[in-house]
Amino acid sequence: MNDALNSVFRPKSVAIVGASRFPGKIGYEILRNLKEYGYKGKIYPVNPAADKILGIKCYHNVLEVPGSIDLAIISIPAKFVPPVIDQLAEKGTKAAVVISSGFSEVGNRELEEDLIRRARRGGIRIIGPNVFGVLYSPTRLNATFGPRDVRPGKIAFITQSGALGIALMGWTVTEKIGLSAVVSVGNKADVDDADLLSWFREDENTKVVLIYMEGVVDGRRFLKEARLTTKVKPIIVLKAGRSKKGMAAASSHTGSMAGADVVYSASFKQAGVLRAENLEQAFDWAIAFSAERFPKGNKVVIITNGGGVGVMATDSCEAAGLEVFDPPEDLKREFKKYMPEFGSAKNPIDLTGMATHEEFRGAMRSAIKHKAVDCIIALYCETAVSDPIKIAEVIKEVFDLSNKPITATMIGGERVNEAMAFLKENGVPVYPDTERAVSAMAALVRWMERRSL
Ligand code: COA
């Protein structure tokens, strides 16, 4: 694994250059996040005017720090950053995250070049500049000025947009989505998506990589790393700047080359990268991948207590390339045990509005056991004869028993929200609408197909 990136994600010591004495300032909030998220390594705040911040001893400059510095987070005005890089090089630091804005994104290319020249000379890899920081939940490293209580999980999220990245960190907390890492890449003056892919590919804590990108600097290198990565774990890309005006906005935002959108689409496909249409879809898919159950094929069984949602899901499956196949007779016989006369054992399996958690349990267990079934989509509509919480418990129970992928949709009122929260909490991919449950399942199938090419 890349040594410099090991220093980023698993540092034994972190210096915050520009740690501030004042709550609300970026340098203060990063220090607070680092301390309060539970980072266990050494923390060295660096500030010329302070002796202690948040109860931690401060150093007046980098060279005063007594021990070595694995990772430096730099949050001082841009023009003061390059000399700090030289000092860090003297300390033997291997990686720095440059929070400061005011480089190529505002046309100040010379300053950025100077920063990178000094970093290369000193053997330091740079993340940024113009970033909100880095988080890696396995080492409890939250060196960002984003939300603090990010849930640990299996999704590594790389973002070229700062504000969006911070907002999404907060949103993942509310949605109970777990993250292994968040990396704000900003101007990508040095470390880029390709470097990060090569690290996350080998990171056992990351099971799926989600990238929000506006453009890549070295397309060839990105594709090479992407191809190697998608052989072992999925990459989901949300690439903004599809339209001409969007492209122009992207290049003025982070100064990156946007390039023709069709070229991106074709290249992603070739490399086995899944391209999401929007944020919701990107995270929907990532949640399904986090469950780590992969289909052998595209034969799906839809199990529901609502005929209408069954039909809607069937339409979505057909559009997404999932086969709602006619179950073999032995499986139909099994399904019939869990429905009244007027139910349907033809796919979609309609347990009818009379179904309780018992019928869901029976039908779902039969489906996971049968070799003809590759994946299961469970759809529940709240009724007075069934308890959403019990339904969720059954879905979780079958999910725990299954090595086949299961996605679910639950539709209803307050109790359904509670039931869905329970499933999310337990890592079961559940969505508030059928199309999303289908789309997530189709993403799993597509990845399996592409990686075997
Ligand atoms: N070494 C160590 N500390 C230094 C220093 C140096 N060379 N130079 C200054 N400092 C200290 C300051 O004394 C100050 O401490 P204090 O608040 O206790 O007085 C602290 O570092 C910050 O410096 P200051 O000059 O007050 O800058 P600032 O906090 O107003 O702004 C940035 C610094 C980096 C936040 C700002 O320049 C910037 O780039 N903001 C945009 C960041 C951003 O949005 N990034 C992209 C997100 S996606």
XYZ file of C-alpha atoms and ligand atoms in Angstrom:
501
model
C 0.000 0.000 0.000
C 1.129 3.526 -0.811
C 3.182 4.775 2.170
C 2.128 8.409 1.899
C -1.535 7.466 1.817
C -0.993 5.196 4.811
C 0.193 8.357 6.558
C -3.024 10.091 5.503
C -5.429 7.411 6.719
C -3.464 5.722 9.493
C -1.206 8.432 10.902
C 0.427 7.970 14.284
C 0.577 11.743 14.683
C -1.246 14.697 13.172
C -0.263 18.367 13.217
C -2.909 21.021 12.601
C -1.024 23.981 11.198
C -3.266 26.970 11.801
C -5.195 25.415 14.693
C -7.197 28.394 15.854
C -8.009 29.632 19.350
C -11.445 30.729 18.226
C -14.513 28.464 18.017
C -16.164 28.767 14.622
C -12.879 29.217 12.762
C -11.898 26.375 10.463
C -8.618 25.650 12.263
C -10.465 25.313 15.569
C -13.242 23.080 14.256
C -10.805 20.658 12.599
C -8.911 20.298 15.861
C -12.173 19.772 17.738
C -13.362 17.123 15.279
C -10.050 15.325 15.472
C -10.153 15.266 19.255
C -13.837 14.498 19.720
C -14.245 11.840 17.005
C -11.819 9.806 19.066
C -8.506 9.851 17.213
C -5.994 8.008 19.385
C -2.671 9.166 17.903
C -0.685 12.254 18.872
C -2.230 15.625 18.069
C 0.002 18.670 17.612
C -1.803 22.000 17.186
C 0.495 24.589 15.601
C -0.253 28.274 16.215
C 2.306 31.095 16.667
C 0.297 32.809 19.391
C -1.218 30.008 21.482
C 0.096 27.742 24.225
C -2.954 25.490 24.507
C -6.144 24.972 22.467
C -8.936 22.667 23.629
C -6.620 21.579 26.411
C -3.939 20.361 23.982
C -0.419 21.786 24.101
C 0.393 23.993 21.087
C 3.634 24.574 19.206
C 4.572 27.895 17.678
C 5.791 26.380 14.449
C 6.182 22.969 12.871
C 9.875 22.696 13.711
C 9.113 23.044 17.437
C 6.994 19.877 17.440
C 8.987 17.327 19.467
C 8.033 14.093 17.688
C 7.630 13.210 14.045
C 4.540 14.346 12.135
C 2.930 11.696 9.928
C 0.174 13.915 8.611
C -0.167 17.705 8.530
C -3.484 19.476 8.099
C -2.774 23.011 6.914
C -5.351 25.727 7.496
C -3.612 29.069 7.081
C -3.950 31.680 4.321
C -2.711 30.324 0.968
C 0.372 32.498 0.586
C 1.844 31.180 3.863
C 1.455 27.526 2.904
C 4.573 26.897 0.719
C 7.151 27.763 3.436
C 5.322 25.424 5.847
C 5.787 22.618 3.298
C 9.570 23.141 3.482
C 9.450 22.908 7.275
C 7.373 19.744 7.108
C 9.891 18.254 4.678
C 12.589 18.960 7.249
C 10.508 17.025 9.798
C 10.220 14.072 7.399
C 6.433 14.389 7.028
C 5.041 12.249 4.229
C 1.596 13.781 3.637
C -0.247 17.075 4.009
C -3.858 18.056 3.514
C -4.048 21.673 2.367
C -7.398 23.127 3.385
C -6.579 26.642 2.190
C -8.326 28.100 -0.839
C -6.760 30.713 -3.109
C -4.790 28.531 -5.540
C -5.547 27.430 -9.137
C -9.304 27.527 -8.554
C -9.038 31.338 -8.514
C -6.389 31.443 -11.245
C -3.444 31.472 -8.847
C -1.594 28.697 -10.691
C 1.869 29.935 -9.795
C 1.238 29.575 -6.086
C -0.096 26.051 -6.618
C 2.918 25.127 -8.740
C 5.229 26.500 -6.070
C 3.405 24.419 -3.446
C 3.701 21.234 -5.495
C 7.333 21.885 -6.443
C 8.282 22.199 -2.780
C 6.204 19.147 -1.855
C 7.878 17.003 -4.537
C 11.306 18.208 -3.461
C 10.500 17.356 0.134
C 8.886 13.980 -0.601
C 5.468 15.068 0.629
C 2.181 14.052 -1.011
C -0.482 16.750 -1.002
C -4.240 16.356 -0.767
C -5.855 19.515 -2.106
C -5.454 22.415 -1.931
C -8.941 23.849 -1.435
C -10.428 20.965 0.555
C -12.463 20.361 3.718
C -10.237 17.532 4.922
C -10.059 13.782 5.314
C -11.965 11.288 7.446
C -11.176 7.615 7.992
C -13.533 5.966 10.437
C -11.473 2.824 11.276
C -8.758 5.014 12.847
C -11.330 7.518 14.179
C -9.585 10.213 12.170
C -11.902 13.116 11.451
C -9.604 15.843 10.148
C -12.400 17.797 8.473
C -14.479 20.813 9.330
C -17.581 18.806 8.434
C -19.962 16.962 10.784
C -18.388 15.050 13.624
C -20.519 11.992 14.233
C -20.086 10.202 10.916
C -21.161 6.556 11.154
C -18.466 3.975 10.496
C -19.213 1.816 7.467
C -17.898 0.417 4.225
C -18.309 3.245 1.699
C -15.297 5.397 0.782
C -16.568 8.728 -0.508
C -14.252 10.869 -2.631
C -15.558 14.312 -3.487
C -14.330 17.106 -5.677
C -16.975 19.444 -4.315
C -16.424 20.753 -0.836
C -19.775 22.138 0.242
C -21.616 19.189 -1.283
C -19.271 16.754 0.431
C -19.800 18.356 3.822
C -23.557 18.430 3.316
C -23.575 14.761 2.325
C -21.550 13.776 5.370
C -24.353 15.215 7.498
C -27.005 13.554 5.375
C -25.381 10.114 5.735
C -25.685 10.473 9.510
C -29.435 11.125 9.277
C -29.877 8.315 6.761
C -27.845 5.882 8.901
C -25.365 5.290 6.100
C -21.912 4.182 7.229
C -18.686 5.479 5.690
C -15.160 4.114 5.843
C -13.672 7.309 4.466
C -14.386 10.764 3.168
C -11.739 12.499 1.089
C -12.143 16.020 -0.181
C -9.839 16.217 -3.207
C -10.424 19.838 -4.231
C -7.959 21.009 -6.878
C -6.250 17.576 -7.064
C -2.907 19.295 -7.544
C -1.123 16.113 -6.480
C -3.119 13.196 -5.020
C -6.018 12.407 -7.327
C -8.773 9.837 -7.700
C -6.376 7.312 -9.275
C -4.031 7.409 -6.245
C -6.963 7.019 -3.900
C -8.430 4.129 -5.880
C -5.172 2.251 -5.636
C -5.232 2.682 -1.859
C -8.919 1.892 -1.324
C -8.605 -1.163 -3.554
C -6.449 -2.782 -0.892
C -8.210 -1.320 2.116
C -10.092 -4.113 3.842
C -12.420 -1.597 5.528
C -13.718 -0.251 2.216
C -16.135 -2.348 0.172
C -17.298 0.246 -2.355
C -15.882 3.548 -3.605
C -18.216 6.419 -4.459
C -16.743 9.363 -6.346
C -18.312 12.727 -7.021
C -16.201 14.174 -9.825
C -16.282 17.124 -12.133
C -13.299 16.048 -14.200
C -10.084 14.017 -14.142
C -6.641 15.367 -14.890
C -5.032 12.163 -16.183
C -7.809 10.071 -17.725
C -5.557 7.195 -18.746
C -4.204 6.702 -15.246
C -7.666 6.964 -13.732
C -8.984 4.275 -16.058
C -6.056 1.981 -15.377
C -6.603 2.189 -11.616
C -10.370 1.970 -12.035
C -10.093 -1.192 -14.124
C -7.899 -2.848 -11.493
C -10.224 -1.741 -8.719
C -13.510 -2.852 -10.274
C -12.129 -6.387 -10.476
C -12.233 -6.505 -6.690
C -14.648 -3.814 -5.541
C -17.242 -1.611 -7.180
C -16.756 2.039 -8.078
C -19.757 4.308 -8.415
C -19.138 7.644 -10.098
C -21.359 10.646 -10.096
C -19.869 12.792 -12.820
C -21.241 16.303 -12.978
C -20.915 18.707 -15.891
C -22.875 16.791 -18.540
C -24.120 19.869 -20.346
C -21.938 22.474 -22.055
C -22.735 25.063 -19.426
C -22.253 22.477 -16.673
C -18.812 21.695 -18.065
C -17.861 25.364 -18.057
C -19.080 25.679 -14.454
C -17.028 22.619 -13.454
C -13.839 24.010 -14.918
C -14.220 27.316 -13.107
C -15.172 25.570 -9.848
C -12.114 23.413 -9.286
C -10.068 24.376 -12.312
C -10.253 20.839 -13.735
C -10.606 19.833 -17.381
C -14.161 18.666 -17.826
C -13.936 16.971 -21.264
C -16.707 15.515 -23.401
C -19.316 13.730 -21.364
C -19.850 10.879 -23.825
C -16.168 10.028 -23.609
C -16.467 9.760 -19.843
C -19.520 7.508 -20.122
C -17.867 5.160 -22.599
C -14.628 4.991 -20.628
C -16.421 4.325 -17.342
C -18.306 1.466 -18.938
C -15.121 -0.048 -20.306
C -13.465 0.118 -16.913
C -16.465 -1.465 -15.162
C -17.304 1.770 -13.347
C -20.983 2.320 -12.574
C -22.170 5.789 -13.450
C -25.035 7.090 -11.327
C -27.476 9.698 -12.579
C -27.805 11.573 -9.321
C -26.775 11.607 -5.686
C -29.726 9.607 -4.462
C -28.997 6.841 -6.928
C -25.274 6.863 -6.158
C -25.890 6.322 -2.444
C -28.737 3.854 -3.071
C -26.311 1.678 -4.992
C -23.512 2.147 -2.486
C -25.828 0.976 0.311
C -26.646 -2.192 -1.645
C -22.940 -2.875 -2.242
C -22.209 -2.330 1.449
C -24.432 -5.334 2.209
C -21.802 -7.523 0.485
C -24.173 -10.018 -1.093
C -23.717 -10.460 -4.801
C -26.014 -12.086 -7.368
C -24.825 -14.925 -9.604
C -27.233 -13.817 -12.322
C -30.174 -11.530 -13.014
C -33.080 -13.800 -12.076
C -35.117 -11.934 -9.510
C -38.072 -12.902 -7.357
C -40.346 -10.090 -6.193
C -42.219 -10.892 -2.979
C -44.985 -8.536 -1.958
C -48.278 -8.086 -0.133
C -49.360 -5.455 -2.689
C -50.286 -6.328 -6.271
C -49.765 -2.758 -7.490
C -46.225 -2.356 -6.166
C -45.437 -5.793 -7.579
C -46.471 -4.612 -11.035
C -44.520 -1.352 -10.707
C -41.414 -3.236 -9.621
C -41.841 -5.675 -12.528
C -41.845 -2.760 -14.977
C -38.736 -1.288 -13.357
C -36.983 -4.677 -13.404
C -37.620 -5.092 -17.093
C -36.263 -1.622 -17.824
C -33.200 -2.267 -15.643
C -32.324 -5.665 -17.151
C -33.504 -7.882 -14.280
C -35.447 -10.990 -15.269
C -38.707 -11.459 -13.367
C -38.685 -15.142 -14.262
C -41.431 -17.699 -13.949
C -40.474 -19.798 -10.907
C -40.092 -23.571 -11.344
C -43.058 -25.665 -10.191
C -41.454 -26.845 -6.940
C -40.821 -23.242 -5.903
C -44.349 -22.204 -6.860
C -45.668 -24.997 -4.634
C -43.582 -23.642 -1.777
C -44.838 -20.099 -2.334
C -48.451 -21.289 -2.399
C -48.100 -22.464 1.204
C -47.846 -18.811 2.230
C -50.775 -17.250 0.413
C -54.541 -17.667 0.144
C -56.193 -19.263 -2.921
C -56.399 -15.916 -4.661
C -52.709 -15.088 -4.214
C -50.226 -15.440 -7.059
C -47.223 -17.741 -7.053
C -46.190 -16.394 -10.434
C -43.542 -13.754 -10.238
C -44.236 -11.146 -8.757
C -45.220 -13.327 -5.815
C -48.357 -11.710 -4.427
C -48.937 -12.848 -0.852
C -51.993 -10.541 -0.885
C -53.113 -7.898 1.593
C -53.812 -10.674 4.133
C -50.101 -11.425 4.536
C -48.392 -11.019 7.891
C -44.715 -11.370 8.768
C -45.193 -15.164 8.876
C -46.093 -15.323 5.191
C -43.214 -12.991 4.303
C -40.871 -15.218 6.287
C -42.043 -18.404 4.568
C -41.922 -17.008 1.048
C -38.596 -15.233 1.493
C -36.944 -18.276 3.045
C -38.189 -20.447 0.184
C -36.745 -17.980 -2.320
C -33.286 -17.754 -0.766
C -33.058 -21.554 -0.575
C -33.934 -22.218 -4.209
C -31.045 -22.418 -6.671
C -33.041 -20.875 -9.528
C -33.248 -17.549 -7.677
C -30.374 -15.066 -7.927
C -31.846 -12.168 -5.965
C -34.912 -11.114 -3.999
C -36.824 -7.847 -3.849
C -39.235 -7.630 -0.913
C -41.990 -5.022 -1.137
C -44.240 -4.237 1.781
C -47.299 -1.974 1.944
C -48.550 -1.206 5.434
C -51.892 -2.848 6.290
C -53.930 -3.150 9.477
C -53.370 -6.928 9.580
C -49.568 -6.733 9.581
C -47.003 -5.118 11.844
C -44.287 -3.180 9.953
C -41.779 -3.775 12.726
C -42.324 -7.532 12.612
C -42.052 -7.452 8.811
C -38.729 -5.593 9.132
C -37.508 -8.139 11.692
C -38.318 -10.947 9.266
C -36.562 -9.179 6.393
C -33.491 -8.793 8.589
C -33.702 -12.416 9.744
C -33.789 -13.695 6.146
C -31.110 -11.196 5.088
C -28.829 -12.558 7.830
C -29.386 -16.122 6.599
C -28.892 -15.278 2.949
C -25.843 -14.985 0.759
C -28.104 -13.791 -2.045
C -28.772 -10.073 -2.277
C -32.027 -8.728 -0.901
C -33.336 -5.202 -1.366
C -36.572 -4.013 0.188
C -39.159 -1.296 -0.038
C -41.573 -0.403 2.721
C -44.415 2.002 2.117
C -46.689 3.407 4.805
C -46.822 5.693 7.817
C -44.881 6.351 10.982
C -44.456 2.665 11.922
C -42.976 2.003 8.513
C -40.448 4.795 9.073
C -39.478 3.118 12.327
C -39.234 -0.265 10.609
C -37.061 1.179 7.864
C -34.796 2.847 10.406
C -34.348 -0.568 12.052
C -33.372 -2.150 8.735
C -30.945 0.665 7.869
C -29.415 0.384 11.309
C -28.795 -3.294 10.571
C -27.291 -2.758 7.130
C -30.265 -4.090 5.133
C -30.704 -2.127 1.882
C -34.194 -0.624 2.183
C -35.717 2.157 0.099
C -38.924 4.167 0.266
C -39.902 3.342 -3.304
C -39.887 0.279 -5.527
C -37.915 1.800 -8.365
C -35.001 2.547 -6.042
C -34.948 -1.012 -4.649
C -34.897 -2.328 -8.216
C -32.248 0.129 -9.389
C -29.950 -0.863 -6.502
C -30.381 -4.550 -7.307
C -29.704 -3.907 -10.985
C -26.470 -2.105 -10.061
C -25.271 -5.243 -8.227
C -26.073 -7.390 -11.263
C -24.354 -4.956 -13.647
C -21.204 -4.872 -11.578
C -21.051 -8.672 -11.440
C -21.484 -8.820 -15.224
C -18.869 -6.173 -15.973
C -16.228 -7.495 -13.638
C -16.397 -10.900 -15.252
C -15.674 -9.410 -18.728
N 1.602 28.485 11.244
C 0.708 28.202 12.176
N -0.366 28.935 12.457
C -0.542 30.033 11.743
C 0.350 30.430 10.754
C 1.462 29.608 10.507
N 2.358 29.883 9.566
N -0.108 31.559 10.221
C -1.234 31.856 10.865
N -1.502 30.960 11.787
C -2.622 30.882 12.710
C -3.293 32.208 12.932
O -2.661 32.906 13.968
C -4.702 31.820 13.256
O -4.838 31.468 14.624
P -5.898 32.259 15.576
O -7.235 32.093 14.918
O -5.780 31.575 16.885
O -5.455 33.682 15.565
C -4.902 30.548 12.446
O -3.626 30.086 12.096
C -5.650 30.780 11.161
O -5.062 31.852 10.460
P -5.888 33.125 9.979
O -4.929 34.078 9.362
O -6.779 33.627 11.034
O -6.725 32.503 8.789
P -8.256 32.128 8.734
O -8.603 31.100 9.725
O -9.098 33.339 8.679
O -8.261 31.486 7.303
C -8.142 29.565 5.944
C -7.423 30.402 6.969
C -7.220 28.476 5.466
C -9.371 28.929 6.583
C -8.597 30.501 4.761
O -7.469 31.172 4.255
C -9.204 29.742 3.633
O -8.547 29.327 2.695
N -10.537 29.534 3.726
C -11.257 28.717 2.752
C -11.135 27.268 3.145
C -12.019 26.432 2.291
O -13.165 26.774 2.081
N -11.470 25.321 1.751
C -12.197 24.508 0.804
C -13.275 23.795 1.450
S -14.039 22.718 0.383
